[in-house]
Amino acid sequence: MDRVYNFAAGPACLPLEVLLKAQKELTSYGSSGMSVMEMSHRSKDFQEIIDNAEAVLQKIMHVPEDYRILFLQGGASTQFAMIPLNLMKEHKKAHFVNTGAWSKKAIAEAKRYGEANVVASSEDKTFSYIPDLSADMFTPDADYVHITGNNTIYGTRYTKLPETNGLPLVSDMSSYILSEPVNVSDYGLIYAGAQKNIGPAGVTVVIIRNDLIGSAMDITPAMLNYKTHTEKGSMFNTPPTFAIYVAGLVFEWIDKNGGIPAIHKVNEEKAKLLYDYLDGSKLFKPTAAKKDRSLMNVTFVTGDPDMDAKFVSEAAKQGLVTLKGHRSVGGMRASIYNAMPLEGVKKLVAFMKQFERENA
Ligand code: PMP
């Protein structure tokens, strides 16, 4: 069967070039005579794979010297607990901005270990916007500030970072890492599950500033202590070897294609195509506040759940799949991560126009 344009929120589409390279190397990697899946994580070949993945990620994100890159397991959801366990070192308190279901989960986990102070929320309008934030909200009696930089379910993102009065800023970058240039030194810690913009599910990238490592609470399990993993080069135990290998291929793909600034330009072009059409449409309405629109997850509705279902079903027949919105908000969501080609978005917009003509 031909490949479809897959607009899934994650796991999501991967660059075809990467899949083909992985396919080519699937049964025998290099001169090893075995698949990466069959290889000891202590082998020279795998050590090169993980070192290379780290080096290319460091290069494309311009990760400064005083940060460490980790390849961990447990998804972004494990970070919801790992971050408070490691970073609530002095005040046992953190500030949170509640911009949706993933923020809420981060807040709920942090509450097990200390105080999770919610400074602002956009729950009053179904998380369709990013609340206004001011420096005075971030009182110095906390250890860090946590934000969800892009809200996968609602299609919102921060277009400017909060002023945190010097408190380390932590961002859940699961659904926008590598999609736009970020200044890593603006953050104390960055984390992202891989299954959107990095690679296959199973690996979680953490980028952490050195001074935040080594002060975990006594109760912290070894596997949830950043120090355990920085000391062992992400190989305290068996890492998700194949996922790390594919992530490395994705980092190389970004590097080869002009790096994050070039990818970002295409991402802006893709998002503009969709939003411009949605803004002029009589049938579809975009749901996120214009100022806070995500470049990665574009959410929209017709206002009629039956019409939404018809659209999703007819789009699928055209090879435009997984456009159904998250079950908690309904409607539609087109996730247009780095690997979604411009061509896919053009085809989607053309289909939406046709659907509108036939159904408005
Ligand atoms: N944070 C965000 C912003 C997400 O979109 C998701 C998953 N879609 C998660 C966290 C949870 O990630 P995981 O499934 O890797 O735990």
Short mmCIF file of C-alpha atoms and ligand atoms in Angstrom, two decimals:
data_model
loop_
_atom_site.label_atom_id
_atom_site.label_comp_id
_atom_site.label_asym_id
_atom_site.label_seq_id
_atom_site.Cartn_x
_atom_site.Cartn_y
_atom_site.Cartn_z
CA MET A 1 0.00 0.00 0.00
CA ASP A 2 1.13 3.56 -0.70
CA ARG A 3 2.16 5.69 2.24
CA VAL A 4 -0.51 8.04 3.58
CA TYR A 5 -0.16 11.54 4.98
CA ASN A 6 -0.40 10.81 8.69
CA PHE A 7 -1.51 13.78 10.81
CA ALA A 8 -1.30 11.86 14.10
CA ALA A 9 -0.29 13.72 17.26
CA GLY A 10 2.16 11.00 18.29
CA PRO A 11 3.48 8.53 17.55
CA ALA A 12 3.66 10.52 14.36
CA CYS A 13 5.14 10.35 10.89
CA LEU A 14 8.90 10.03 10.50
CA PRO A 15 10.95 11.28 7.54
CA LEU A 16 10.75 8.70 4.77
CA GLU A 17 14.48 9.06 4.20
CA VAL A 18 15.10 8.00 7.80
CA LEU A 19 12.80 4.99 7.53
CA LEU A 20 14.52 3.88 4.34
CA LYS A 21 17.96 4.19 5.92
CA ALA A 22 16.80 2.19 8.95
CA GLN A 23 15.30 -0.38 6.59
CA LYS A 24 18.56 -0.68 4.68
CA GLU A 25 20.50 -1.21 7.89
CA LEU A 26 17.83 -3.27 9.61
CA THR A 27 19.31 -6.72 9.31
CA SER A 28 22.97 -5.75 9.41
CA TYR A 29 24.27 -2.47 10.77
CA GLY A 30 27.58 -1.41 9.26
CA SER A 31 30.03 -4.29 9.42
CA SER A 32 28.46 -5.76 12.57
CA GLY A 33 26.49 -8.50 10.83
CA MET A 34 23.55 -7.86 13.13
CA SER A 35 20.64 -5.48 13.62
CA VAL A 36 20.93 -2.57 16.07
CA MET A 37 18.06 -4.34 17.87
CA GLU A 38 20.26 -7.38 18.45
CA MET A 39 23.37 -5.51 19.48
CA SER A 40 24.78 -5.27 22.99
CA HIS A 41 24.41 -1.77 24.36
CA ARG A 42 27.96 -2.22 25.63
CA SER A 43 29.33 -2.86 22.13
CA LYS A 44 31.61 -0.44 20.31
CA ASP A 45 29.05 -0.07 17.52
CA PHE A 46 26.28 0.96 19.89
CA GLN A 47 28.56 3.29 21.82
CA GLU A 48 29.24 5.07 18.54
CA ILE A 49 25.51 5.22 17.77
CA ILE A 50 24.61 6.87 21.09
CA ASP A 51 27.66 9.17 21.05
CA ASN A 52 26.78 10.28 17.54
CA ALA A 53 23.10 10.86 18.41
CA GLU A 54 24.17 13.02 21.35
CA ALA A 55 26.76 14.93 19.33
CA VAL A 56 24.39 15.74 16.47
CA LEU A 57 21.62 16.79 18.87
CA GLN A 58 24.12 18.97 20.70
CA LYS A 59 25.09 20.53 17.37
CA ILE A 60 21.61 21.20 15.98
CA MET A 61 20.24 22.58 19.27
CA HIS A 62 23.48 24.42 20.13
CA VAL A 63 23.44 22.86 23.60
CA PRO A 64 25.97 24.78 25.71
CA GLU A 65 28.88 23.11 27.53
CA ASP A 66 27.27 23.35 30.95
CA TYR A 67 24.30 21.17 29.98
CA ARG A 68 23.99 17.41 29.75
CA ILE A 69 21.92 15.49 27.23
CA LEU A 70 20.23 12.31 28.44
CA PHE A 71 18.36 9.55 26.63
CA LEU A 72 15.92 8.12 29.17
CA GLN A 73 12.86 5.90 29.29
CA GLY A 74 9.37 6.21 30.72
CA GLY A 75 8.12 8.93 28.37
CA ALA A 76 7.51 12.54 29.20
CA SER A 77 5.11 11.26 31.87
CA THR A 78 8.00 9.93 33.96
CA GLN A 79 9.57 13.38 33.84
CA PHE A 80 6.47 14.74 35.58
CA ALA A 81 7.76 12.91 38.70
CA MET A 82 11.48 12.95 38.02
CA ILE A 83 11.66 16.74 37.78
CA PRO A 84 10.21 17.51 41.24
CA LEU A 85 12.19 14.65 42.81
CA ASN A 86 15.42 16.18 41.52
CA LEU A 87 14.75 19.89 41.32
CA MET A 88 12.68 20.62 44.45
CA LYS A 89 15.87 20.90 46.42
CA GLU A 90 15.53 23.94 48.62
CA HIS A 91 11.95 25.17 48.91
CA LYS A 92 10.15 21.96 48.00
CA LYS A 93 7.94 24.12 45.83
CA ALA A 94 7.54 24.88 42.13
CA HIS A 95 5.43 27.29 40.09
CA PHE A 96 3.27 25.86 37.30
CA VAL A 97 1.24 27.36 34.48
CA ASN A 98 -1.77 25.19 33.74
CA THR A 99 -2.33 25.14 30.00
CA GLY A 100 -3.98 21.76 29.63
CA ALA A 101 -4.13 18.07 30.37
CA TRP A 102 -0.35 17.57 30.25
CA SER A 103 0.28 20.49 32.59
CA LYS A 104 -2.30 19.03 34.96
CA LYS A 105 -0.53 15.69 34.97
CA ALA A 106 2.78 17.41 35.71
CA ILE A 107 1.11 19.33 38.56
CA ALA A 108 -0.50 16.19 40.01
CA GLU A 109 2.84 14.35 40.12
CA ALA A 110 4.73 17.30 41.61
CA LYS A 111 2.17 17.47 44.43
CA ARG A 112 3.34 14.09 45.68
CA TYR A 113 6.74 15.55 46.51
CA GLY A 114 6.16 19.17 47.40
CA GLU A 115 4.04 22.20 46.71
CA ALA A 116 2.80 22.76 43.18
CA ASN A 117 1.72 26.37 42.96
CA VAL A 118 -0.45 27.12 39.93
CA VAL A 119 0.21 30.76 39.03
CA ALA A 120 -2.19 30.92 36.08
CA SER A 121 -4.54 28.72 34.10
CA SER A 122 -6.45 28.82 30.84
CA GLU A 123 -8.97 26.18 31.91
CA ASP A 124 -11.80 28.77 31.84
CA LYS A 125 -11.76 28.67 28.02
CA THR A 126 -10.94 24.99 27.44
CA PHE A 127 -7.22 25.80 27.35
CA SER A 128 -7.58 27.63 24.04
CA TYR A 129 -5.01 30.29 24.97
CA ILE A 130 -1.81 30.90 26.96
CA PRO A 131 -2.45 33.05 30.06
CA ASP A 132 -0.67 36.39 30.46
CA LEU A 133 2.26 35.99 32.80
CA SER A 134 4.24 38.57 34.71
CA ALA A 135 7.48 38.29 36.65
CA ASP A 136 5.80 39.03 40.01
CA MET A 137 3.87 35.73 39.76
CA PHE A 138 7.12 33.82 40.11
CA THR A 139 8.01 34.49 43.73
CA PRO A 140 11.53 33.44 44.74
CA ASP A 141 10.27 30.92 47.33
CA ALA A 142 10.18 28.17 44.71
CA ASP A 143 12.79 25.94 43.12
CA TYR A 144 11.70 26.22 39.49
CA VAL A 145 8.96 27.20 37.03
CA HIS A 146 7.27 24.59 34.83
CA ILE A 147 5.53 25.27 31.53
CA THR A 148 4.13 23.08 28.76
CA GLY A 149 5.64 24.96 25.83
CA ASN A 150 3.28 23.51 23.22
CA ASN A 151 -0.09 22.08 24.11
CA THR A 152 -0.61 19.14 21.79
CA ILE A 153 -4.32 18.67 22.52
CA TYR A 154 -5.46 22.30 22.20
CA GLY A 155 -3.05 23.59 19.59
CA THR A 156 -1.52 26.42 21.63
CA ARG A 157 2.07 27.41 22.27
CA TYR A 158 4.13 30.03 24.05
CA THR A 159 5.37 32.64 21.64
CA LYS A 160 7.42 34.30 24.36
CA LEU A 161 8.94 32.89 27.50
CA PRO A 162 7.88 33.95 30.98
CA GLU A 163 10.23 36.17 32.95
CA THR A 164 10.99 33.91 35.94
CA ASN A 165 13.05 36.14 38.20
CA GLY A 166 16.04 33.88 37.85
CA LEU A 167 14.22 30.67 38.74
CA PRO A 168 15.15 27.77 36.46
CA LEU A 169 12.60 27.40 33.67
CA VAL A 170 11.50 23.85 32.83
CA SER A 171 9.65 23.22 29.58
CA ASP A 172 7.80 20.17 28.36
CA MET A 173 8.92 20.31 24.72
CA SER A 174 7.35 16.97 23.77
CA SER A 175 5.38 18.38 20.88
CA TYR A 176 7.73 21.09 19.56
CA ILE A 177 11.33 20.15 20.27
CA LEU A 178 13.47 20.60 17.11
CA SER A 179 10.65 22.48 15.34
CA GLU A 180 11.93 25.99 16.00
CA PRO A 181 15.19 27.46 17.27
CA VAL A 182 15.33 27.67 21.08
CA ASN A 183 18.00 29.19 23.23
CA VAL A 184 18.84 26.27 25.53
CA SER A 185 20.45 28.58 28.09
CA ASP A 186 17.02 30.15 28.74
CA TYR A 187 16.09 26.87 30.41
CA GLY A 188 17.18 24.88 33.44
CA LEU A 189 15.71 21.72 31.97
CA ILE A 190 14.08 20.67 28.72
CA TYR A 191 12.32 17.35 28.23
CA ALA A 192 10.50 15.64 25.39
CA GLY A 193 9.07 12.24 24.62
CA ALA A 194 10.45 11.16 21.25
CA GLN A 195 7.36 10.04 19.41
CA LYS A 196 6.53 13.35 17.70
CA ASN A 197 9.61 15.16 16.45
CA ILE A 198 12.48 12.91 17.52
CA GLY A 199 11.85 9.30 16.60
CA PRO A 200 10.06 6.17 17.77
CA ALA A 201 8.31 6.03 21.14
CA GLY A 202 10.44 4.63 23.94
CA VAL A 203 13.13 7.24 24.40
CA THR A 204 12.80 10.57 26.21
CA VAL A 205 15.30 13.36 25.70
CA VAL A 206 16.28 15.46 28.71
CA ILE A 207 18.63 18.44 28.50
CA ILE A 208 19.60 19.58 31.97
CA ARG A 209 21.88 22.29 33.30
CA ASN A 210 24.75 20.87 35.37
CA ASP A 211 23.91 22.74 38.58
CA LEU A 212 20.50 21.01 38.71
CA ILE A 213 22.07 17.55 38.86
CA GLY A 214 22.98 15.90 42.15
CA SER A 215 20.48 17.27 44.66
CA ALA A 216 17.69 14.70 44.35
CA MET A 217 15.51 13.92 47.37
CA ASP A 218 16.63 10.94 49.45
CA ILE A 219 13.56 8.97 48.45
CA THR A 220 14.44 9.23 44.75
CA PRO A 221 14.74 5.80 43.10
CA ALA A 222 18.07 5.36 41.31
CA MET A 223 16.34 5.18 37.94
CA LEU A 224 14.66 8.55 38.60
CA ASN A 225 17.83 10.35 39.64
CA TYR A 226 19.41 12.42 36.86
CA LYS A 227 22.82 11.85 38.47
CA THR A 228 22.51 8.10 37.93
CA HIS A 229 22.15 8.67 34.22
CA THR A 230 24.67 11.49 33.76
CA GLU A 231 27.31 9.38 35.53
CA LYS A 232 26.66 6.43 33.24
CA GLY A 233 26.21 8.25 29.91
CA SER A 234 22.52 7.26 29.69
CA MET A 235 23.57 3.61 30.12
CA PHE A 236 22.93 2.84 33.78
CA ASN A 237 20.74 0.05 32.49
CA THR A 238 19.85 -1.15 29.00
CA PRO A 239 18.73 1.94 27.09
CA PRO A 240 16.08 1.86 24.33
CA THR A 241 18.78 1.11 21.78
CA PHE A 242 16.77 1.02 18.57
CA ALA A 243 14.82 4.18 19.44
CA ILE A 244 18.10 6.01 20.15
CA TYR A 245 19.51 4.81 16.83
CA VAL A 246 16.49 6.10 14.87
CA ALA A 247 16.53 9.37 16.84
CA GLY A 248 20.15 9.77 15.73
CA LEU A 249 19.07 9.32 12.11
CA VAL A 250 16.40 12.00 12.58
CA PHE A 251 18.95 14.42 14.09
CA GLU A 252 21.21 13.81 11.07
CA TRP A 253 18.26 14.37 8.73
CA ILE A 254 17.63 17.76 10.36
CA ASP A 255 21.32 18.64 10.19
CA LYS A 256 21.53 17.69 6.51
CA ASN A 257 18.43 19.74 5.68
CA GLY A 258 19.77 23.05 6.93
CA GLY A 259 19.30 22.54 10.66
CA ILE A 260 16.47 23.77 12.85
CA PRO A 261 16.20 27.28 11.29
CA ALA A 262 15.51 25.76 7.85
CA ILE A 263 13.03 23.23 9.26
CA HIS A 264 11.34 26.05 11.19
CA LYS A 265 10.83 28.03 7.99
CA VAL A 266 9.04 25.12 6.39
CA ASN A 267 7.01 24.60 9.58
CA GLU A 268 5.90 28.24 9.46
CA GLU A 269 4.93 27.87 5.83
CA LYS A 270 2.90 24.72 6.53
CA ALA A 271 1.09 26.28 9.49
CA LYS A 272 0.37 29.50 7.57
CA LEU A 273 -1.19 27.55 4.71
CA LEU A 274 -3.60 25.86 7.10
CA TYR A 275 -4.39 28.84 9.33
CA ASP A 276 -4.89 31.22 6.38
CA TYR A 277 -7.40 28.82 4.90
CA LEU A 278 -9.13 28.26 8.27
CA ASP A 279 -9.40 32.02 8.88
CA GLY A 280 -11.30 32.47 5.62
CA SER A 281 -13.38 29.30 5.82
CA LYS A 282 -17.13 29.38 6.35
CA LEU A 283 -17.26 25.74 7.40
CA PHE A 284 -14.20 25.23 9.60
CA LYS A 285 -13.21 27.32 12.62
CA PRO A 286 -9.76 27.30 14.23
CA THR A 287 -10.09 26.83 18.01
CA ALA A 288 -6.86 28.27 19.45
CA ALA A 289 -6.44 31.98 20.19
CA LYS A 290 -4.74 33.55 17.19
CA LYS A 291 -1.82 34.95 19.21
CA ASP A 292 -1.01 31.56 20.71
CA ARG A 293 -1.41 29.25 17.73
CA SER A 294 0.80 26.18 17.61
CA LEU A 295 2.95 25.53 14.56
CA MET A 296 2.75 21.80 15.26
CA ASN A 297 -0.86 20.99 16.18
CA VAL A 298 -3.58 22.81 14.28
CA THR A 299 -7.00 22.38 15.91
CA PHE A 300 -10.32 23.20 14.25
CA VAL A 301 -14.04 22.35 14.32
CA THR A 302 -17.12 22.70 12.14
CA GLY A 303 -19.37 23.08 15.19
CA ASP A 304 -21.31 19.96 14.23
CA PRO A 305 -19.89 16.66 15.55
CA ASP A 306 -21.55 14.69 12.72
CA MET A 307 -19.95 16.95 10.11
CA ASP A 308 -16.60 16.60 11.89
CA ALA A 309 -16.90 12.82 11.75
CA LYS A 310 -17.83 12.94 8.06
CA PHE A 311 -14.79 15.12 7.33
CA VAL A 312 -12.40 12.81 9.20
CA SER A 313 -13.80 9.77 7.45
CA GLU A 314 -13.74 11.26 3.92
CA ALA A 315 -10.25 12.69 4.43
CA ALA A 316 -9.02 9.21 5.35
CA LYS A 317 -10.33 7.88 2.04
CA GLN A 318 -8.01 10.41 0.36
CA GLY A 319 -4.99 9.18 2.30
CA LEU A 320 -5.17 12.05 4.83
CA VAL A 321 -5.36 10.10 8.07
CA THR A 322 -5.60 10.56 11.85
CA LEU A 323 -7.24 13.98 11.71
CA LYS A 324 -9.65 13.35 14.59
CA GLY A 325 -9.17 15.74 17.51
CA HIS A 326 -8.20 14.52 20.96
CA ARG A 327 -11.10 12.75 22.65
CA SER A 328 -11.29 15.42 25.38
CA VAL A 329 -11.96 18.29 22.94
CA GLY A 330 -13.43 16.71 19.80
CA GLY A 331 -13.25 18.31 16.36
CA MET A 332 -10.13 17.93 14.27
CA ARG A 333 -6.41 18.22 14.79
CA ALA A 334 -3.79 18.22 12.07
CA SER A 335 -0.40 17.55 13.64
CA ILE A 336 2.20 18.84 11.23
CA TYR A 337 5.50 17.96 12.84
CA ASN A 338 8.87 18.30 11.11
CA ALA A 339 8.44 15.11 9.11
CA MET A 340 5.12 16.14 7.54
CA PRO A 341 6.04 17.38 4.08
CA LEU A 342 4.67 20.67 2.74
CA GLU A 343 3.03 18.54 0.05
CA GLY A 344 0.89 16.79 2.70
CA VAL A 345 -0.43 20.09 4.04
CA LYS A 346 -1.16 21.34 0.52
CA LYS A 347 -3.13 18.19 -0.16
CA LEU A 348 -5.03 18.59 3.11
CA VAL A 349 -5.97 22.21 2.37
CA ALA A 350 -7.08 21.30 -1.15
CA PHE A 351 -9.26 18.55 0.28
CA MET A 352 -10.72 20.89 2.93
CA LYS A 353 -11.65 23.39 0.21
CA GLN A 354 -13.38 20.68 -1.77
CA PHE A 355 -15.18 19.39 1.33
CA GLU A 356 -16.31 22.93 2.14
CA ARG A 357 -17.70 23.43 -1.38
CA GLU A 358 -19.63 20.20 -1.09
CA ASN A 359 -20.88 20.62 2.46
CA ALA A 360 -21.15 24.29 3.42
N1 PMP B 1 3.50 16.19 27.29
C1 PMP B 1 2.95 16.53 26.10
C2 PMP B 1 2.93 17.95 25.70
C3 PMP B 1 2.41 15.53 25.28
O1 PMP B 1 1.87 15.85 24.11
C4 PMP B 1 2.46 14.18 25.71
C5 PMP B 1 1.97 13.03 24.86
N2 PMP B 1 1.19 13.26 23.82
C6 PMP B 1 3.01 13.89 26.95
C7 PMP B 1 3.52 14.91 27.70
C8 PMP B 1 3.07 12.48 27.47
O2 PMP B 1 4.10 11.86 26.84
P1 PMP B 1 4.46 10.31 27.05
O3 PMP B 1 3.37 9.53 26.40
O4 PMP B 1 5.78 10.22 26.34
O5 PMP B 1 4.57 10.05 28.50
#
